[in-house]
Each structure stands twice: as C-alpha cells, then as structure tokens.
Amino acid sequence: MYKVEVNASKSYEVIIERGGIKKCGDTLLRYFSPSAVCIVSDTNVAPLYLDTVKTSLERSGFTVNEFIFPAGEESKTPETLFALWRKLASVPLTRTDIIVALGGGVTGDMAGFAAATYLRGIKYVQIPTTLLAMVDSSVGGKTAVDLPDGKNLCGAFCQPSLVICDTDTLNTLPPQQYSCGMAEVIKYGMIDRPVIFELISKNDVDALVYECVCDKRDKVEEDEFDNGVRRLLNLGHTFGHAIERLSNFTLGHGQAVAIGMCIITRYAVNEGLCDASVLTSLLDVLKKYDLPTSTDLAPEDIAAAALGDKKREGGTVDLIVPLGLGNTVRKKHGTDELVHIVRQGM
Ligand code: NAD
Ligand code: GLY
C-alpha cells in the first residue's frame, strides 16, 4: 500500500492499494462521519464495481444513492451534469454529504464539477478505475464538462477530499484503455521522472501509479491553478489534442498524446536541443504498449488545429520541449512557428 499526501488549497490523501474498493467504507470512516453519499458511475463500470463499493459503504454506516450515466466522453456534457444535479437535489444531498466518483476520467471530471457547484460546493471522493484516472485526472482538482465547441470548456478547480486507487480494477480495463493510460505514465517519465522508465521495465503498476501521483502532487502543490510548472504536464498535448480532433476521435487521447510527444521530441532532436537517444527510448517504450509514434496527417493541418489549444495566449503557444530524458522545459513559441515545428517533428 502507498499513501501520498497532497497539500493544495485542500489537503487530502491518495491511497494506492490492491483490493481498496472492498474496504472503501472503512477507509471513508477514517476521514468522514457516516453520512449520505451519491456514487456516480458509468454503464461499463457500475456492473463491475458498484455492488462492491455500495456494500462496503453501507456496512460502514453510509446511506448510499447512485447516479449511473451512459459510458463515454459523449456523456461528459452539461445535460448529464444537469441530470446529476437533479439527482443530488432529489435525495437530497446536504452540505455534509459526499459524492463518490467511481470510474475513469469522464466520471471523475463530471462528478467533481457537480461537487464543486452543487450547494456551492460539497465534498467528493475519487475512486478511479482507469490507469489514466489513477495517474492523472483523479488528482489535482481539475473538474469539467465538455461543450459542443470543445473539451473541458466549463469547469472549476476543486480538489477531492480523498482518492482511493485500487489497482485490481485495472484487470478489467480494455487493453487499448490501459495503453492510453501508459502514454500518460510515459509522459511523467519524459518530463522529470526518469525512474518511471525503470519501473516500466519491471512492470510494477502500483509503484508506477505511486511515482506518477507523487510527480503530480509536486506540481499541484507548487502551481495548483496551472500558471507555471503544472503546465509541464501538457507535454505532447498541444499537438496531441490537435491530432485527436483531426482523427474525429478515432484515436484515443493517449494514442494522440503519444504521437504529440514524438513530434516535439523529434523536433527537439532535429534542432540539436536534445540527444537522439531520448527519442529512441521514447519510441521503444511507446511501441512496447502498442502506442502510435507517427501520423499521416499534414503538418499544416496539425499546426492549424493546435492554434485552438486552451493554452494559447494571443500570438504565442506554450510548448513543452524535451532537453533530455526526464528533463523538459516550457517555451513560448509564436503561432507562426508551429508549422515549422511540426514539420521538423514528423
Ligand atoms: P473514461 O472515463 O471514459 O474511461 C474509459 C473507458 O473505460 C470507459 O468506457 C469506461 O466505462 C471504461 N472503464 C473505466 N474503468 C474501467 C474498468 N476498470 N474496467 C473496464 N472498463 C472500465 O475515460 P478516461 O480515459 O479514464 O479519462 C478520459 C477523460 O479524463 C477525458 O474526459 C479527459 O478530459 C479527462 N482528463 C482529466 C484530467 C484532469 O486533470 N481532470 C486529466 C486527464 C484527462
Ligand atoms: N492533466 C493535467 C493537469 O492536471 O494539469
């Protein structure tokens, strides 16, 4: 079992433990008094884990309600959020009650936004069941829903009160989802935690989740509201988001980020900013998890789509550029430089 304490605007613990969901009721009792909870989950995760979580919470004295929505990014909308608000109000959940997000990043982001806004804010607990959610979205308090105009356009910073990562739940995750989570794990290794490359070769998932959560904790504690060091977590994301959109979401987020990391690393190597061995290590580890390393899309299209990035500020875009393995830097680039950068990175 690993435990990581996050001290942001709210302090909370991230517990990484096999079998953690079977005793989540007792775990919650260590932090909260028995109260009403609303478990938010999707139609893939609920049949697998809802009963286990519900039984454990009820045994520990919590009164359990549930809100289950159709699985998938298409559900991460204001409409689903509205239905969730209505559910919370109909229970009714009060200020001392708790939302429990049981699922991947879609569930966690939406349940977190409901917690940030319902009654002007109530507590929520994250129980992530995808690798991506364990290593990234469940920690750090970014919550959101999508608009037709773009992903995560409406949201709030709202830290959870507790995160329980039961890595046994990863056994049911479809292989492609696991690979997409590995892209984010590899990202941490590239940014500033080269030890992650060693852990990947040992296949120690719990230790990997722990290292990634520690890395995220450091960035969130230093820059909770995403104005500085936290932006390093966007390595590969500016071009990745563009590629994801241009593929009409036929590529998963992690697959697109994998290609985005390759583009910026090839660019850095070709510009003499970074040793070629870094690119070799990146390509090797991405291939190990069946992640793509290139695209047939035109550089001009990728650059144009990247201009829609949320991190664009007027005429500049922040890009995270590798200088070595586990050594990256945040650099502002003029929007007119993007085509050249993508061409260099293809
Ligand atoms: P997801 O929640 O849609 O889960 C992926 C799929 O796996 C879904 O079909 C889900 O039903 C299924 N699933 C989840 N756990 C399972 C399990 N244990 N066994 C079987 N199936 C399971 O997506 P995701 O990849 O977890 O997260 C992507 C979302 O996270 C995006 O909306 C993205 O914007 C968001 N995100 C947020 C942050 C943040 O900091 N808040 C960071 C990264 C990504
Ligand atoms: N997923 C990037 C962040 O939380 O900042």
XYZ file of C-alpha atoms and ligand atoms in Angstrom:
395
model
C 0.000 0.000 0.000
C 1.219 3.503 -0.844
C -0.077 6.775 0.532
C 0.580 10.250 -0.886
C -0.481 13.418 0.903
C -1.416 16.364 -1.290
C -1.297 19.794 0.335
C -3.049 22.192 -2.021
C -5.880 24.627 -1.136
C -7.283 21.474 0.458
C -5.156 18.668 1.941
C -6.042 15.090 1.131
C -4.574 11.628 0.792
C -4.221 9.414 -2.246
C -4.269 5.742 -1.227
C -2.942 3.204 -3.724
C -3.944 -0.270 -2.634
C -4.939 -3.532 -4.268
C -8.409 -4.520 -3.034
C -9.013 -0.940 -1.830
C -12.605 -0.777 -3.063
C -13.638 -3.778 -0.926
C -12.868 -1.792 2.204
C -13.615 1.709 0.937
C -16.355 2.127 3.579
C -13.885 1.684 6.444
C -11.411 3.946 4.635
C -14.009 6.705 4.297
C -14.863 6.329 8.002
C -11.275 7.303 8.838
C -11.906 10.699 7.215
C -15.659 11.364 7.477
C -18.619 10.671 9.755
C -21.297 8.336 8.363
C -23.477 10.392 6.024
C -25.353 10.139 2.744
C -23.269 9.503 -0.356
C -24.116 9.535 -4.044
C -21.996 7.182 -6.127
C -21.551 8.473 -9.679
C -20.538 5.818 -12.188
C -20.993 4.828 -15.829
C -22.718 1.879 -17.509
C -19.448 -0.040 -18.001
C -18.020 0.404 -14.514
C -21.227 0.088 -12.457
C -21.914 -3.570 -13.366
C -18.316 -4.425 -12.415
C -17.761 -2.489 -9.173
C -20.870 -0.661 -7.934
C -22.090 -3.514 -5.698
C -18.676 -3.923 -4.032
C -18.408 -0.212 -3.268
C -22.034 0.068 -2.189
C -21.837 -2.958 0.139
C -18.659 -1.680 1.775
C -20.079 1.840 2.290
C -23.369 0.547 3.696
C -21.553 -1.809 6.066
C -19.710 1.225 7.431
C -22.934 3.139 8.037
C -23.182 5.336 4.908
C -26.534 5.758 3.181
C -25.942 5.084 -0.495
C -27.594 6.646 -3.546
C -26.426 6.181 -7.098
C -26.352 8.014 -10.421
C -25.352 5.916 -13.435
C -24.867 7.513 -16.877
C -24.050 6.040 -20.327
C -20.284 5.376 -20.581
C -18.176 7.564 -22.843
C -16.903 11.084 -23.471
C -20.228 11.863 -25.249
C -21.842 11.862 -21.790
C -19.489 14.468 -20.311
C -21.977 17.227 -21.053
C -23.960 19.969 -19.315
C -27.045 17.792 -19.912
C -25.661 14.854 -17.884
C -24.405 17.288 -15.246
C -27.903 18.796 -15.025
C -29.413 15.324 -14.521
C -26.814 14.674 -11.809
C -27.605 17.981 -10.033
C -31.294 16.993 -10.119
C -30.465 13.596 -8.626
C -28.427 15.216 -5.821
C -31.278 17.632 -5.082
C -33.872 14.860 -5.079
C -32.048 12.733 -2.493
C -31.406 15.423 -1.135
C -27.635 15.512 -0.511
C -26.738 18.194 2.042
C -23.548 20.173 2.683
C -22.122 17.447 4.948
C -22.736 14.635 2.435
C -20.346 13.208 -0.136
C -20.190 12.442 -3.857
C -18.182 9.331 -4.755
C -16.829 9.225 -8.325
C -16.361 5.568 -9.317
C -14.868 5.268 -12.803
C -12.493 6.841 -15.288
C -11.673 10.451 -16.022
C -15.091 11.181 -17.542
C -16.833 10.159 -14.320
C -14.280 11.898 -12.096
C -14.295 15.182 -14.025
C -18.081 15.386 -14.136
C -18.753 14.226 -10.565
C -16.031 16.642 -9.406
C -17.713 19.539 -11.217
C -21.045 18.566 -9.653
C -19.329 18.585 -6.244
C -17.792 21.993 -6.972
C -21.151 23.540 -7.840
C -23.969 21.707 -6.024
C -24.885 23.764 -2.893
C -21.860 25.918 -3.859
C -19.594 23.008 -3.090
C -19.700 19.686 -1.247
C -17.026 17.028 -0.622
C -16.153 14.374 -3.159
C -14.070 11.219 -3.175
C -12.372 9.868 -6.269
C -12.251 6.093 -6.836
C -10.512 5.972 -10.238
C -10.780 2.732 -12.239
C -8.691 3.571 -15.323
C -4.925 3.941 -15.375
C -5.318 7.452 -16.780
C -7.620 8.467 -13.949
C -5.295 6.965 -11.311
C -2.153 8.693 -12.559
C -3.673 11.954 -13.721
C -7.304 13.053 -13.613
C -8.277 11.948 -10.081
C -5.541 14.078 -8.502
C -5.211 17.845 -8.757
C -8.792 19.071 -8.779
C -9.386 19.899 -12.436
C -13.093 19.211 -12.989
C -15.112 19.898 -16.124
C -17.707 19.049 -18.705
C -17.391 19.433 -22.480
C -19.296 21.808 -24.758
C -20.058 21.149 -28.447
C -17.336 23.787 -29.056
C -14.590 21.848 -27.292
C -13.484 19.569 -24.494
C -13.439 20.676 -20.838
C -14.605 24.202 -21.672
C -16.694 24.580 -18.493
C -15.262 23.558 -15.174
C -13.698 24.507 -11.889
C -10.654 23.796 -9.797
C -11.993 21.728 -6.888
C -9.743 19.323 -5.005
C -11.195 15.973 -3.887
C -11.242 15.064 -0.183
C -9.788 11.591 -0.706
C -8.590 9.412 -3.612
C -8.644 5.590 -3.468
C -6.784 3.841 -6.307
C -7.495 0.105 -6.317
C -5.126 -1.187 -8.982
C -7.007 -4.536 -9.081
C -9.741 -2.699 -11.012
C -7.270 -2.333 -13.884
C -7.640 -6.088 -14.550
C -10.930 -5.445 -16.364
C -9.736 -2.429 -18.328
C -9.731 -2.991 -22.132
C -6.087 -3.206 -23.378
C -6.400 -0.061 -25.501
C -7.533 1.936 -22.457
C -4.591 0.576 -20.498
C -2.198 1.636 -23.272
C -3.728 5.118 -23.334
C -3.054 5.406 -19.600
C 0.521 4.227 -20.198
C 1.030 7.165 -22.575
C 0.401 9.494 -19.610
C 2.702 7.397 -17.393
C 5.467 7.645 -20.016
C 4.821 11.389 -20.156
C 5.781 11.745 -16.474
C 8.995 9.821 -17.172
C 9.829 12.158 -20.032
C 9.013 15.334 -18.070
C 11.141 14.884 -14.958
C 10.895 11.326 -13.508
C 13.245 9.074 -15.485
C 12.853 6.378 -12.765
C 9.494 5.690 -14.411
C 11.329 4.121 -17.367
C 12.972 1.635 -14.940
C 9.632 0.843 -13.258
C 8.008 0.267 -16.659
C 10.591 -2.404 -17.420
C 9.787 -4.051 -14.037
C 6.040 -3.950 -14.785
C 5.277 -2.754 -11.243
C 1.940 -0.986 -11.707
C 1.445 0.080 -8.073
C 4.901 1.659 -7.949
C 4.230 3.368 -11.289
C 0.947 4.848 -10.071
C 2.721 5.985 -6.897
C 5.549 7.736 -8.807
C 3.113 9.469 -11.151
C 0.898 10.631 -8.272
C 3.993 11.962 -6.432
C 5.004 13.868 -9.543
C 1.529 15.297 -9.971
C 1.384 16.163 -6.260
C 4.593 18.191 -6.568
C 3.248 20.187 -9.495
C -0.195 20.748 -7.984
C 1.287 21.891 -4.664
C 3.539 24.371 -6.444
C 1.075 25.561 -9.071
C -2.480 24.454 -8.267
C -4.105 26.860 -10.723
C -1.985 25.920 -13.711
C 0.009 29.046 -14.446
C 3.530 27.605 -14.310
C 5.156 24.273 -13.534
C 1.878 22.304 -13.780
C 1.855 23.137 -17.475
C 4.759 20.730 -17.964
C 2.058 18.033 -17.748
C 0.976 19.191 -21.200
C 3.981 17.522 -22.834
C 2.715 16.161 -26.169
C -0.766 17.579 -25.550
C -0.834 20.663 -27.813
C -0.222 18.577 -30.944
C -1.919 15.559 -29.323
C -5.226 17.388 -28.851
C -4.998 18.641 -32.458
C -4.389 15.103 -33.765
C -7.189 13.681 -31.594
C -9.638 16.203 -33.068
C -8.401 15.773 -36.650
C -8.869 11.994 -36.321
C -12.501 12.670 -35.325
C -11.678 10.968 -32.037
C -10.976 7.632 -33.752
C -7.625 7.917 -31.972
C -7.835 7.750 -28.189
C -6.451 10.626 -26.126
C -3.400 8.613 -25.023
C -2.674 7.499 -28.596
C -2.795 11.105 -29.803
C -0.601 12.269 -26.915
C 1.909 9.532 -27.799
C 2.188 10.966 -31.337
C 2.345 14.507 -29.902
C 5.271 13.518 -27.647
C 7.079 12.003 -30.643
C 6.588 15.150 -32.744
C 8.002 17.505 -30.120
C 10.868 15.129 -29.270
C 11.850 14.654 -32.942
C 11.734 18.421 -33.330
C 13.998 18.875 -30.278
C 16.462 16.289 -31.639
C 16.471 17.841 -35.114
C 17.070 21.292 -33.629
C 20.011 19.965 -31.590
C 18.225 20.656 -28.297
C 18.093 17.036 -27.192
C 20.145 13.861 -27.670
C 18.803 11.326 -30.209
C 18.923 8.589 -27.527
C 15.917 10.257 -25.818
C 13.848 9.786 -28.953
C 14.987 6.148 -29.201
C 13.942 5.467 -25.584
C 10.580 7.151 -26.158
C 9.844 5.245 -29.376
C 10.852 1.919 -27.769
C 8.601 2.307 -24.755
C 5.621 3.581 -26.785
C 5.913 0.597 -29.148
C 6.017 -1.756 -26.154
C 2.474 -0.574 -25.325
C 1.273 -0.585 -28.945
C 1.059 3.189 -28.982
C 1.422 5.027 -32.316
C 4.518 7.144 -32.947
C 3.627 8.957 -36.185
C 0.688 10.173 -38.261
C -0.169 10.670 -41.944
C -1.917 13.963 -41.178
C -0.473 17.064 -42.888
C 1.786 19.227 -40.665
C -0.176 22.307 -41.802
C -3.444 20.768 -40.545
C -1.918 19.764 -37.195
C -0.434 23.241 -36.717
C -3.737 24.928 -37.629
C -5.726 22.698 -35.265
C -3.167 23.304 -32.491
C -3.996 27.014 -32.630
C -7.294 26.151 -30.925
C -5.374 24.912 -27.870
C -6.625 26.180 -24.491
C -3.048 27.143 -23.577
C -2.757 29.583 -26.476
C -2.243 33.128 -25.272
C -2.679 35.715 -28.027
C 0.089 35.188 -30.560
C 2.014 32.585 -28.547
C 1.615 28.943 -27.557
C 3.369 27.249 -24.650
C 5.156 24.112 -25.821
C 6.882 21.628 -23.520
C 10.189 20.666 -25.125
C 12.424 17.746 -24.055
C 16.090 18.559 -23.402
C 16.987 15.108 -22.049
C 15.339 12.012 -20.572
C 13.395 13.396 -17.610
C 14.332 16.963 -18.469
C 11.821 19.264 -20.160
C 11.368 22.990 -20.465
C 8.357 25.217 -21.064
C 8.948 27.507 -24.051
C 6.750 30.144 -25.629
C 6.583 29.903 -29.406
C 4.962 32.278 -31.872
C 1.905 30.735 -33.525
C 3.667 31.319 -36.882
C 6.415 28.871 -35.813
C 4.081 25.905 -35.310
C 4.132 24.587 -38.892
C 7.929 24.541 -38.886
C 7.983 22.725 -35.536
C 5.508 20.066 -36.673
C 7.381 19.571 -39.985
C 10.603 19.062 -38.054
C 8.806 16.579 -35.800
C 7.200 14.348 -38.452
P -13.366 7.167 -19.351
O -13.796 7.605 -18.022
O -14.328 7.353 -20.467
O -12.952 5.624 -19.275
C -12.554 4.963 -20.456
C -13.445 3.732 -20.712
O -13.095 2.701 -19.805
C -14.928 3.983 -20.496
O -15.643 3.268 -21.484
C -15.192 3.398 -19.119
O -16.531 2.974 -18.967
C -14.249 2.213 -19.119
N -13.769 1.785 -17.814
C -13.341 2.557 -16.790
N -12.826 1.795 -15.827
C -12.943 0.515 -16.226
C -12.556 -0.738 -15.663
N -11.890 -0.796 -14.524
N -12.851 -1.856 -16.331
C -13.496 -1.791 -17.537
N -13.846 -0.648 -18.137
C -13.570 0.488 -17.490
O -12.023 7.882 -19.811
P -10.558 8.012 -19.166
O -9.633 7.610 -20.252
O -10.454 7.366 -17.854
O -10.451 9.578 -18.942
C -10.568 10.493 -20.016
C -11.203 11.755 -19.504
O -10.362 12.287 -18.468
C -11.345 12.846 -20.542
O -12.623 13.401 -20.432
C -10.289 13.871 -20.155
O -10.662 15.182 -20.487
C -10.218 13.685 -18.660
N -8.939 14.079 -18.054
C -8.986 14.892 -16.986
C -7.811 15.266 -16.353
C -7.878 16.123 -15.137
O -6.830 16.568 -14.677
N -9.029 16.327 -14.571
C -6.591 14.788 -16.813
C -6.563 13.943 -17.910
C -7.757 13.589 -18.527
N -3.846 16.771 -16.619
C -3.065 17.941 -16.494
C -3.265 18.652 -15.199
O -3.923 18.173 -14.317
O -2.761 19.708 -15.065
